[in-house]
C-alpha positions as YAML, in Angstrom:
chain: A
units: angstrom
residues:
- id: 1
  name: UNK
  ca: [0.00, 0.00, 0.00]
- id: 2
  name: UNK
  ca: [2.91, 2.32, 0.76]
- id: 3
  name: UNK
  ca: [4.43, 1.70, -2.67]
- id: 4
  name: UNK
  ca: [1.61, 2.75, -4.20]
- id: 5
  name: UNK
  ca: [1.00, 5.72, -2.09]
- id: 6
  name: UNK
  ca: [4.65, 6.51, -3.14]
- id: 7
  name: UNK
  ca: [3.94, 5.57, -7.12]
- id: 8
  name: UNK
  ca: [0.90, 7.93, -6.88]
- id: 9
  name: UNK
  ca: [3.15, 10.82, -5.22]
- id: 10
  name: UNK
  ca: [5.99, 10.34, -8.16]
- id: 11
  name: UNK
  ca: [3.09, 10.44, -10.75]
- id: 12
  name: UNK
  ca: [2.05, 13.72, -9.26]
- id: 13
  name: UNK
  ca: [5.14, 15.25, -9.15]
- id: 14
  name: UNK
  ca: [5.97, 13.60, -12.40]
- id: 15
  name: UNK
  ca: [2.86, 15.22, -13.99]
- id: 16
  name: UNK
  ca: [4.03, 18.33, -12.86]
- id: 17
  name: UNK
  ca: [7.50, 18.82, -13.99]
- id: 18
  name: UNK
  ca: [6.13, 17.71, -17.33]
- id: 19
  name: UNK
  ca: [3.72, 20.59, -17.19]
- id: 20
  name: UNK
  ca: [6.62, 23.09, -16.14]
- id: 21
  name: UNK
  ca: [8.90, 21.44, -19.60]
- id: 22
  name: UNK
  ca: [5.64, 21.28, -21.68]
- id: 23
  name: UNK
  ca: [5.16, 25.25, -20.76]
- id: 24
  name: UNK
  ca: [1.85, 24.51, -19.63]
- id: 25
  name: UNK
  ca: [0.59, 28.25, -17.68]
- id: 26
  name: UNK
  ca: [1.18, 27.99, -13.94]
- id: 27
  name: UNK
  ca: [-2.70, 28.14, -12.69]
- id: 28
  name: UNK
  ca: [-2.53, 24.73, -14.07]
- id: 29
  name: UNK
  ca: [0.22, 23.06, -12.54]
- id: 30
  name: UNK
  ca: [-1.82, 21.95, -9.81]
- id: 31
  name: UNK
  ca: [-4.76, 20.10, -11.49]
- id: 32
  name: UNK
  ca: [-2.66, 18.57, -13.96]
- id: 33
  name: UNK
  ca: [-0.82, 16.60, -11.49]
- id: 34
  name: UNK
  ca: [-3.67, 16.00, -9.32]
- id: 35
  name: UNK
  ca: [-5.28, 14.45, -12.72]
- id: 36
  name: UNK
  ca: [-2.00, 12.46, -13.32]
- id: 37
  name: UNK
  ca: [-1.80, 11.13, -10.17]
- id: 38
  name: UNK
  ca: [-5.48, 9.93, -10.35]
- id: 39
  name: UNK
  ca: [-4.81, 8.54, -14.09]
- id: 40
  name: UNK
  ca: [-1.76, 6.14, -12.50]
- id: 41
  name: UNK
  ca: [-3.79, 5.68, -9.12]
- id: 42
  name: UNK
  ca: [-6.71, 3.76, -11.29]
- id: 43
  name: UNK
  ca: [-3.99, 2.43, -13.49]
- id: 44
  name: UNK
  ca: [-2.38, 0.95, -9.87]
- id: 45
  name: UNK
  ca: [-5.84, -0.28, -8.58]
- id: 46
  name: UNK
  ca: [-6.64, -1.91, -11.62]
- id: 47
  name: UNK
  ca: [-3.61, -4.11, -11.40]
- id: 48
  name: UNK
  ca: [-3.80, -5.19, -8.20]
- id: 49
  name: UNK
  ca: [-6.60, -6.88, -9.13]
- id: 50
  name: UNK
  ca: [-5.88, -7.82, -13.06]
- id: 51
  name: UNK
  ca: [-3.07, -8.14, -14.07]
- id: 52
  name: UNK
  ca: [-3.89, -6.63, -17.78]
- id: 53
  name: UNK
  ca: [-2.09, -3.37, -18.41]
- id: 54
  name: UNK
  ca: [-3.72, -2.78, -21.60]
- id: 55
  name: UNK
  ca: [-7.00, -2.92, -20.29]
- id: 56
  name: UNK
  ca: [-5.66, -0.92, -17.08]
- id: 57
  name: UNK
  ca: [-4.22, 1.53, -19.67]
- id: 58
  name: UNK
  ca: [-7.42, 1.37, -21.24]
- id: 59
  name: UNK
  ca: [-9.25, 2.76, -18.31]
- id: 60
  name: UNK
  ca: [-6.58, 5.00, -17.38]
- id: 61
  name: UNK
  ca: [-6.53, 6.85, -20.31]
- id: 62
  name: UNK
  ca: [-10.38, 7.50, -20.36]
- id: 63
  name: UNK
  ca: [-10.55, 8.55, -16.92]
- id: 64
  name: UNK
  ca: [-7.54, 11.00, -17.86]
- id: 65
  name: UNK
  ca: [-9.83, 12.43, -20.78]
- id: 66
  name: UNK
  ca: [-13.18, 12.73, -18.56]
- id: 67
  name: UNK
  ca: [-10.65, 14.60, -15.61]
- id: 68
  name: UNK
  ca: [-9.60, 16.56, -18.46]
- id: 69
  name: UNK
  ca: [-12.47, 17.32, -20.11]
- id: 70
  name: UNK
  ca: [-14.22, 18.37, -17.58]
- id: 71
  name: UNK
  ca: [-11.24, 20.49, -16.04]
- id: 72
  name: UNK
  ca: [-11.47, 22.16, -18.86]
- id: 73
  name: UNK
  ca: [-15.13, 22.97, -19.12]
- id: 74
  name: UNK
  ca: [-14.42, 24.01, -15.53]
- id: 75
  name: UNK
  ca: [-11.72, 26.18, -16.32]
- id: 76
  name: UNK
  ca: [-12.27, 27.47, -20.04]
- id: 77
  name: UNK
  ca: [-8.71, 26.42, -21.02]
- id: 78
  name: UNK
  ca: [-7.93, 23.77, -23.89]
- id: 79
  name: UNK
  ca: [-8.36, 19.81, -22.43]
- id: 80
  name: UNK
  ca: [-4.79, 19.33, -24.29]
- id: 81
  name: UNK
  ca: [-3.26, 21.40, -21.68]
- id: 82
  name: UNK
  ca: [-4.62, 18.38, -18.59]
- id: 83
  name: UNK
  ca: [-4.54, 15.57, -21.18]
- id: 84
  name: UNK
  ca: [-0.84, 15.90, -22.48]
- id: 85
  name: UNK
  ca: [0.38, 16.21, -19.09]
- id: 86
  name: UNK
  ca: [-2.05, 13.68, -17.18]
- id: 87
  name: UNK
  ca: [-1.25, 10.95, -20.20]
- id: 88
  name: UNK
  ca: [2.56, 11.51, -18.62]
- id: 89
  name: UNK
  ca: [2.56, 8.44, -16.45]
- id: 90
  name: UNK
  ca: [0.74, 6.46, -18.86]
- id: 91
  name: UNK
  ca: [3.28, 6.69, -22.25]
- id: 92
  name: UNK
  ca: [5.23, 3.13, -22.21]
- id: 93
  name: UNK
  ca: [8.55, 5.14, -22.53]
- id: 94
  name: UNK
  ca: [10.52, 1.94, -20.68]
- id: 95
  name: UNK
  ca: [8.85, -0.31, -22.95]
- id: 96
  name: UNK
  ca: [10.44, 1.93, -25.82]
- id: 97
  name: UNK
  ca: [13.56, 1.82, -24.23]
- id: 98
  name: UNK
  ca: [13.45, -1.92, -23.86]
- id: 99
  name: UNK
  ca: [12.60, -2.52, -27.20]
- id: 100
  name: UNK
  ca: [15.32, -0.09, -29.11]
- id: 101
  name: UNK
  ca: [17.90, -1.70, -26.44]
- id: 102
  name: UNK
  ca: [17.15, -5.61, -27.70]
- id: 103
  name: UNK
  ca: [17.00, -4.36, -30.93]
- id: 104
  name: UNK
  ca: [19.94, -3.35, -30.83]
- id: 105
  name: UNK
  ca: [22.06, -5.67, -29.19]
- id: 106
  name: UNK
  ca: [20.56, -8.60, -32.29]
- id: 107
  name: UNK
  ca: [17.69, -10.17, -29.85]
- id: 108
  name: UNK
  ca: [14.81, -10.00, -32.10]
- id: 109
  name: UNK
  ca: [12.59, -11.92, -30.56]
- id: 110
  name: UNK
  ca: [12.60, -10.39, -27.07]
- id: 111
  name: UNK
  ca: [12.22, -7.02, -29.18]
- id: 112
  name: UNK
  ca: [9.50, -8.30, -31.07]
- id: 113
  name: UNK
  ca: [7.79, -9.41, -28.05]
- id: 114
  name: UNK
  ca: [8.23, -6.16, -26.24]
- id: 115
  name: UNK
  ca: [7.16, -4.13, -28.86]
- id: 116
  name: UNK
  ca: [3.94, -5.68, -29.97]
- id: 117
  name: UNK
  ca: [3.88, -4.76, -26.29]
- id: 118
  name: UNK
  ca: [4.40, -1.40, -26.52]
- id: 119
  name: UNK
  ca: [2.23, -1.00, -29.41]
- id: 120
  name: UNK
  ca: [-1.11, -2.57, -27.56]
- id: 121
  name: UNK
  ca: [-0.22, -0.30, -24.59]
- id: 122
  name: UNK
  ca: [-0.11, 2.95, -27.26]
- id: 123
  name: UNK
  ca: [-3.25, 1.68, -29.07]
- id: 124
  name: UNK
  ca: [-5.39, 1.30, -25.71]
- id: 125
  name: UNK
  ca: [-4.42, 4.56, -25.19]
- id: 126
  name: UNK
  ca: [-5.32, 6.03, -28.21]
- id: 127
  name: UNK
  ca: [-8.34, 4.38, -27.92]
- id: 128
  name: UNK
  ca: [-9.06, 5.22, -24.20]
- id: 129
  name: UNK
  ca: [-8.41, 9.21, -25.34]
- id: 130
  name: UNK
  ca: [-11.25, 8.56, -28.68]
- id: 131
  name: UNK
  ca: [-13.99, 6.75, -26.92]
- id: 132
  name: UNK
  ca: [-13.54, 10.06, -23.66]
- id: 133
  name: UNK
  ca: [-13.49, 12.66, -26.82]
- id: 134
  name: UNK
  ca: [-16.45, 11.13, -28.31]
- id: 135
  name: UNK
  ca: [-18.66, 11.89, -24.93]
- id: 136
  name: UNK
  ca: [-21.23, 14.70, -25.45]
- id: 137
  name: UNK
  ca: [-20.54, 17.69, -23.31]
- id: 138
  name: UNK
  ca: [-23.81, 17.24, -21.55]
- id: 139
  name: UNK
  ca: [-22.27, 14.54, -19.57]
- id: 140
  name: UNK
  ca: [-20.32, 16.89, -18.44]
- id: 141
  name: UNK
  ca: [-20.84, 18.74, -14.62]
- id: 142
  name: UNK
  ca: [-18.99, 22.36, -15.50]
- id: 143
  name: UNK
  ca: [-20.64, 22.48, -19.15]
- id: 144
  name: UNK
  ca: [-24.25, 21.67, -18.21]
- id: 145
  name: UNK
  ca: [-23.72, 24.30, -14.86]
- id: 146
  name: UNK
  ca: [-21.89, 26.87, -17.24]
- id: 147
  name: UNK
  ca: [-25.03, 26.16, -19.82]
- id: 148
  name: UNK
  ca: [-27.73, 26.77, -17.23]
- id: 149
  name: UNK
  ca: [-25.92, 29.65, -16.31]
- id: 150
  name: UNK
  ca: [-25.63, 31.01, -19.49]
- id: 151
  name: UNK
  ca: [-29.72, 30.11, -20.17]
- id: 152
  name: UNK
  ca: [-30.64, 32.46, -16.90]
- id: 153
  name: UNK
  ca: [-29.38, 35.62, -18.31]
...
């Protein structure tokens, strides 16, 4: 439980020094890491219990666009500024690593292996980010208050 608390607290702080190299504006800095820790805290959960990191990258990655799409209804700033930097924790940038490395070195069938891998882990997330960008805005809680708002004056 510790280690996780711990993996949670390095995604955080992760997600923000990402948003202070991506330029992100400093109002920000904040929610973006509190939405990065959240998408690698539901990553974590997800496999303690199965042991599927594409489907836990899956999940991750729409919960990251739902955090960010409704941070940004909430905030009236672009959703690329929460995604980019929540999506941080998620990018399989060892698995890259991994793969160039055995490459590499001649061992082509641990590279192959690692990079079909790495590609399943991209595609869920691609795929997490199109299913949370095809949502209507009405299921969002900032646009429908900002719309009722807006249908009072």
């Amino acid at each position: 439980m510790t280690s996780m608390m711990f993996q949670v607290l390095a995604g955080f702080l992760g997600t923000i020094s990402f948003a202070i190299l991506f330029e992100a504006p400093k109002k920000y800095y904040l929610l973006c890491g509190i939405i990065g820790a959240l998408g690698w805290f539901i990553y974590l959960l997800i496999m303690q219990f199965w042991t599927a990191p594409i489907f836990a990258t899956f999940i991750a990655s729409l919960v990251l666009i739902v955090l960010s799409r409704e941070a940004s209804f909430a905030l009236r700033a672009p959703v690329t500024i929460f995604l980019i930097c929540g999506i941080f924790c998620l990018v399989p940038g060892m698995g890259v690593y991994n793969f160039t490395y055995n490459f590499f070195i001649g061992d082509s069938i641990e590279a192959a292996q690692i990079g079909v891998q790495v590609l399943k882990i991209a595609i869920a997330i691609s795929i997490g980010i199109t299913v949370g960008y095809e949502l209507s805005p009405k299921c969002f809680f900032s646009y429908r208050r900002r719309q009722k708002a807006l249908n009072k004056i």
